[in-house]
């Protein structure tokens, strides 16, 4: 479980680093907006990190609100995720430090060993995830 938290922290740190770097629009991949909801066992999942990683390695992240809703950001205030195939990873977001005995309620097949795959199409995308523990 510590590995899951390390990966989540690393993803958030990487997101913060990338968000702080400005790229010209020429260097950015083609993006499309992505939003949706995440539930766990039928209940909205709040404070979860939702990450999309494209086949080319670009990542976009968002955090769910109290209703399980998320919206992805590519960098800084730039909304969206790269168009095409993406692997989705969903983990819980915790305050630091993470307790040593913490067990993420989200199973590994949704994060470190993700089986979630989606295709981001041009335009607005809605991708909802109904996770089961």
Coordinates of N, CA and C in Angstrom, one line a residue:
X1 N 0.8 -1.2 0.0 CA 0.0 0.0 0.0 C 0.9 1.3 0.0
X2 N 2.0 1.2 0.6 CA 2.9 2.3 0.6 C 3.3 2.7 -0.8
X3 N 3.4 1.7 -1.6 CA 3.8 1.9 -3.0 C 2.7 2.7 -3.7
X4 N 1.4 2.4 -3.4 CA 0.3 3.1 -4.0 C 0.4 4.6 -3.6
X5 N 0.7 4.8 -2.3 CA 0.7 6.2 -1.9 C 1.9 7.0 -2.5
X6 N 3.0 6.3 -2.6 CA 4.2 6.9 -3.2 C 3.9 7.3 -4.7
X7 N 3.2 6.3 -5.4 CA 2.9 6.6 -6.8 C 1.9 7.8 -6.8
X8 N 0.9 7.9 -5.9 CA 0.0 9.0 -5.9 C 0.7 10.3 -5.6
X9 N 1.6 10.3 -4.6 CA 2.4 11.5 -4.3 C 3.3 11.9 -5.5
X10 N 3.9 10.9 -6.1 CA 4.8 11.2 -7.2 C 4.0 11.8 -8.4
X11 N 2.8 11.3 -8.6 CA 1.9 11.8 -9.7 C 1.5 13.3 -9.4
X12 N 1.2 13.5 -8.1 CA 0.8 14.9 -7.8 C 2.0 15.9 -7.8
X13 N 3.2 15.4 -7.4 CA 4.4 16.2 -7.5 C 4.7 16.5 -9.0
X14 N 4.6 15.4 -9.8 CA 4.9 15.6 -11.2 C 3.9 16.6 -11.8
X15 N 2.6 16.5 -11.4 CA 1.6 17.4 -11.9 C 2.0 18.8 -11.6
X16 N 2.3 19.0 -10.3 CA 2.7 20.4 -9.9 C 3.9 20.9 -10.6
X17 N 4.9 20.1 -10.9 CA 6.1 20.5 -11.6 C 5.7 20.8 -13.1
X18 N 4.9 20.0 -13.7 CA 4.5 20.2 -15.1 C 3.7 21.5 -15.2
X19 N 2.8 21.6 -14.2 CA 1.9 22.8 -14.2 C 2.7 24.1 -14.1
X20 N 3.8 24.1 -13.4 CA 4.7 25.2 -13.2 C 5.5 25.6 -14.4
X21 N 5.6 24.7 -15.3 CA 6.4 24.9 -16.5 C 5.5 25.3 -17.6
X22 N 5.9 26.4 -18.3 CA 5.0 26.8 -19.4 C 5.5 26.2 -20.7
X23 N 4.6 25.7 -21.5 CA 5.0 25.2 -22.8 C 4.2 26.0 -23.9
X24 N 4.8 26.1 -25.0 CA 4.1 26.8 -26.1 C 3.0 25.9 -26.6
X25 N 2.0 26.4 -27.3 CA 0.9 25.6 -27.8 C 1.4 24.7 -28.9
X26 N 2.6 25.0 -29.5 CA 3.1 24.1 -30.5 C 3.6 22.8 -29.9
X27 N 4.1 22.9 -28.7 CA 4.6 21.7 -28.0 C 3.5 20.8 -27.3
X28 N 2.3 21.4 -27.2 CA 1.2 20.7 -26.5 C 0.6 19.7 -27.5
X29 N 0.2 18.5 -26.9 CA -0.5 17.6 -27.8 C -2.0 18.1 -27.9
X30 N -2.7 17.5 -28.8 CA -4.1 17.8 -29.0 C -4.9 17.4 -27.8
X31 N -5.6 18.3 -27.2 CA -6.4 18.0 -26.0 C -7.9 18.1 -26.2
X32 N -8.6 17.4 -25.3 CA -10.1 17.5 -25.3 C -10.5 17.6 -23.8
X33 N -11.5 18.2 -23.5 CA -12.0 18.3 -22.1 C -12.5 17.0 -21.6
X34 N -12.3 16.7 -20.3 CA -12.7 15.4 -19.8 C -13.3 15.7 -18.3
X35 N -14.4 15.2 -18.1 CA -15.0 15.3 -16.7 C -15.9 14.0 -16.5
X36 N -16.3 13.9 -15.3 CA -17.2 12.7 -15.0 C -17.3 12.5 -13.5
X37 N -17.8 11.4 -13.1 CA -18.0 11.0 -11.7 C -17.3 9.7 -11.4
X38 N -16.9 9.6 -10.1 CA -16.3 8.3 -9.6 C -17.1 7.9 -8.4
X39 N -17.6 6.6 -8.5 CA -18.2 6.0 -7.3 C -17.5 4.8 -6.9
X40 N -17.6 4.5 -5.6 CA -17.0 3.3 -5.0 C -18.1 2.5 -4.3
X41 N -18.5 1.4 -4.8 CA -19.6 0.6 -4.3 C -20.9 1.4 -4.3
X42 N -21.1 2.1 -5.3 CA -22.3 2.8 -5.5 C -22.4 4.2 -4.8
X43 N -21.4 4.6 -4.1 CA -21.4 5.9 -3.4 C -20.4 6.8 -4.0
X44 N -20.7 8.1 -4.1 CA -19.7 9.1 -4.6 C -18.4 9.0 -3.9
X45 N -17.3 9.0 -4.6 CA -16.0 8.9 -4.0 C -15.4 10.3 -4.0
X46 N -15.2 10.9 -2.8 CA -14.6 12.3 -2.7 C -13.2 12.2 -2.4
X47 N -12.5 13.3 -2.7 CA -11.0 13.4 -2.5 C -10.2 12.3 -3.1
X48 N -10.6 11.9 -4.3 CA -9.8 10.9 -5.0 C -9.1 11.6 -6.2
X49 N -7.9 11.1 -6.5 CA -7.1 11.6 -7.6 C -7.4 10.8 -8.8
X50 N -7.8 11.5 -9.9 CA -8.1 10.8 -11.2 C -7.0 11.2 -12.1
X51 N -6.2 10.3 -12.7 CA -5.2 10.6 -13.6 C -5.4 9.8 -14.9
X52 N -5.2 10.5 -16.0 CA -5.2 9.9 -17.4 C -3.8 10.0 -17.9
X53 N -3.3 8.8 -18.4 CA -2.0 8.8 -19.0 C -2.1 8.3 -20.4
X54 N -1.7 9.2 -21.4 CA -1.8 8.8 -22.8 C -0.7 7.8 -23.2
X55 N -0.9 7.3 -24.4 CA 0.1 6.3 -24.9 C 1.5 7.0 -25.1
X56 N 1.5 8.3 -25.3 CA 2.7 9.0 -25.5 C 3.3 9.5 -24.2
X57 N 2.6 9.2 -23.1 CA 3.2 9.5 -21.8 C 2.7 10.8 -21.2
X58 N 1.9 11.6 -21.9 CA 1.4 12.8 -21.3 C 0.3 12.5 -20.2
X59 N 0.3 13.3 -19.2 CA -0.7 13.0 -18.1 C -1.6 14.2 -17.8
X60 N -2.8 13.9 -17.4 CA -3.7 14.9 -16.9 C -4.3 14.4 -15.6
X61 N -4.6 15.4 -14.7 CA -5.1 15.0 -13.4 C -6.2 15.9 -12.9
X62 N -7.1 15.3 -12.0 CA -8.1 16.0 -11.4 C -8.4 15.4 -10.0
X63 N -9.2 16.1 -9.2 CA -9.5 15.5 -7.9 C -11.0 15.6 -7.8
X64 N -11.6 14.5 -7.2 CA -13.1 14.5 -7.1 C -13.5 15.4 -5.9
X65 N -14.7 15.9 -6.1 CA -15.3 16.7 -5.0 C -16.2 15.8 -4.2
X66 N -17.0 16.4 -3.3 CA -17.8 15.6 -2.4 C -18.9 14.8 -3.1
X67 N -19.2 15.1 -4.3 CA -20.2 14.4 -5.1 C -19.5 13.4 -6.1
X68 N -18.2 13.3 -6.0 CA -17.5 12.3 -6.8 C -17.2 12.9 -8.2
X69 N -17.4 14.2 -8.4 CA -17.2 14.8 -9.8 C -15.8 15.2 -9.9
X70 N -15.2 15.1 -11.1 CA -13.9 15.5 -11.4 C -13.8 16.2 -12.7
X71 N -12.8 17.0 -13.0 CA -12.5 17.6 -14.2 C -11.0 17.6 -14.4
X72 N -10.5 17.2 -15.6 CA -9.0 17.0 -15.8 C -8.4 18.3 -16.2
X73 N -7.1 18.4 -15.7 CA -6.2 19.5 -16.1 C -4.9 19.0 -16.7
X74 N -4.5 19.5 -17.8 CA -3.3 19.0 -18.4 C -2.1 19.7 -17.8
X75 N -2.1 21.1 -17.8 CA -1.1 21.9 -17.1 C -1.7 23.1 -16.6
X76 N -1.3 23.5 -15.4 CA -1.8 24.8 -14.8 C -3.3 24.9 -15.0
X77 N -3.8 25.9 -15.7 CA -5.2 26.2 -15.9 C -5.7 25.6 -17.2
X78 N -4.9 24.8 -17.9 CA -5.3 24.2 -19.2 C -6.0 22.9 -18.9
X79 N -7.3 23.0 -19.2 CA -8.2 21.8 -19.0 C -8.0 20.8 -20.2
X80 N -8.2 19.5 -19.8 CA -8.2 18.5 -20.8 C -7.2 17.4 -20.6
X81 N -7.3 16.4 -21.5 CA -6.4 15.3 -21.6 C -6.0 15.0 -23.1
X82 N -5.0 14.3 -23.3 CA -4.6 14.1 -24.7 C -5.6 13.2 -25.4
X83 N -5.9 13.6 -26.6 CA -6.8 12.8 -27.4 C -6.2 11.5 -27.8
X84 N -7.0 10.4 -27.7 CA -6.5 9.1 -28.0 C -6.7 8.2 -26.8
X85 N -6.0 7.0 -26.9 CA -6.1 6.0 -25.8 C -5.4 6.5 -24.5
X86 N -6.0 6.3 -23.4 CA -5.5 6.7 -22.1 C -5.7 5.6 -21.1
X87 N -4.7 5.4 -20.2 CA -4.9 4.5 -19.0 C -5.3 5.4 -17.8
X88 N -6.3 5.0 -17.1 CA -6.8 5.8 -16.0 C -6.3 5.1 -14.7
X89 N -5.9 6.0 -13.7 CA -5.5 5.6 -12.4 C -6.2 6.4 -11.4
X90 N -6.9 5.8 -10.4 CA -7.7 6.5 -9.4 C -7.2 6.0 -8.0
X91 N -6.8 7.0 -7.2 CA -6.3 6.7 -5.9 C -6.9 7.7 -4.9
X92 N -6.8 7.4 -3.6 CA -7.3 8.3 -2.6 C -6.3 9.4 -2.4
X93 N -6.7 10.6 -2.0 CA -5.8 11.7 -1.7 C -5.8 11.9 -0.2
X94 N -4.7 11.8 0.4 CA -4.6 11.9 1.9 C -3.7 13.1 2.2
X95 N -4.0 13.6 3.4 CA -3.1 14.6 4.0 C -1.8 13.9 4.4
X96 N -0.7 14.7 4.4 CA 0.6 14.1 4.8 C 0.8 14.3 6.3
X97 N 1.5 13.4 6.9 CA 2.0 12.2 6.4 C 0.9 11.1 6.4
X98 N 1.1 10.1 5.5 CA 0.1 9.0 5.4 C 0.4 8.1 6.6
X99 N -0.6 7.7 7.3 CA -0.4 6.7 8.4 C 0.2 5.4 7.9
X100 N 1.2 4.9 8.6 CA 1.9 3.7 8.1 C 1.0 2.5 7.9
X101 N -0.2 2.4 8.6 CA -1.0 1.2 8.5 C -2.2 1.5 7.5
X102 N -2.2 2.6 6.8 CA -3.3 3.0 5.9 C -3.4 2.0 4.7
X103 N -4.6 1.6 4.5 CA -4.9 0.7 3.3 C -5.9 1.5 2.4
X104 N -5.4 1.7 1.2 CA -6.2 2.4 0.2 C -7.5 1.6 0.0
X105 N -8.7 2.2 0.1 CA -9.9 1.5 -0.2 C -10.1 1.2 -1.7
X106 N -9.4 1.8 -2.5 CA -9.5 1.6 -3.9 C -8.6 0.5 -4.4
X107 N -9.2 -0.6 -4.9 CA -8.3 -1.8 -5.3 C -7.3 -1.4 -6.4
X108 N -6.2 -2.2 -6.4 CA -5.1 -2.0 -7.3 C -5.4 -2.0 -8.7
X109 N -6.5 -2.7 -9.1 CA -6.8 -2.8 -10.6 C -7.3 -1.4 -11.1
X110 N -7.5 -0.5 -10.2 CA -8.0 0.9 -10.6 C -6.8 1.9 -10.4
X111 N -5.7 1.5 -9.9 CA -4.6 2.4 -9.7 C -3.3 1.8 -10.1
X112 N -2.5 1.3 -9.2 CA -1.1 0.8 -9.6 C -1.1 -0.2 -10.6
X113 N -2.1 -1.1 -10.7 CA -2.2 -2.1 -11.7 C -3.5 -1.9 -12.6
X114 N -3.7 -0.6 -13.0 CA -4.9 -0.2 -13.6 C -5.3 -1.0 -14.8
X115 N -6.6 -1.4 -14.8 CA -7.2 -2.1 -16.0 C -8.2 -1.1 -16.7
X116 N -8.2 0.1 -16.2 CA -9.1 1.1 -16.7 C -8.5 1.8 -18.0
X117 N -9.2 1.7 -19.1 CA -8.7 2.2 -20.3 C -9.9 3.0 -21.0
X118 N -9.6 4.2 -21.5 CA -10.6 5.0 -22.2 C -10.0 5.7 -23.4
X119 N -10.8 6.0 -24.3 CA -10.4 6.8 -25.5 C -11.0 8.2 -25.4
X120 N -10.1 9.2 -25.4 CA -10.5 10.6 -25.3 C -10.7 11.0 -26.8
X121 N -11.9 11.5 -27.0 CA -12.3 12.0 -28.4 C -12.2 13.5 -28.4
X122 N -12.1 14.1 -29.6 CA -12.1 15.5 -29.7 C -13.4 16.1 -29.2
X123 N -13.4 17.2 -28.6 CA -14.6 17.8 -28.0 C -14.7 17.5 -26.5
X124 N -15.9 17.6 -26.0 CA -16.2 17.3 -24.6 C -16.4 15.8 -24.4
X125 N -15.7 15.3 -23.3 CA -15.8 13.9 -23.0 C -16.3 13.8 -21.6
X126 N -17.2 12.8 -21.4 CA -17.6 12.4 -20.0 C -17.2 10.9 -19.8
X127 N -16.4 10.7 -18.8 CA -16.0 9.3 -18.4 C -16.3 9.1 -16.9
X128 N -17.4 8.3 -16.7 CA -17.7 7.9 -15.3 C -17.1 6.6 -15.0
X129 N -16.8 6.4 -13.7 CA -16.1 5.2 -13.2 C -16.9 4.7 -12.0
X130 N -17.5 3.5 -12.1 CA -18.2 2.9 -11.0 C -17.3 1.8 -10.5
X131 N -16.5 2.1 -9.5 CA -15.5 1.1 -8.9 C -16.2 0.2 -7.9
X132 N -15.7 -1.0 -7.8 CA -16.2 -2.0 -6.8 C -15.0 -2.4 -6.0
X133 N -15.2 -2.4 -4.6 CA -14.1 -2.9 -3.8 C -14.1 -4.4 -3.6

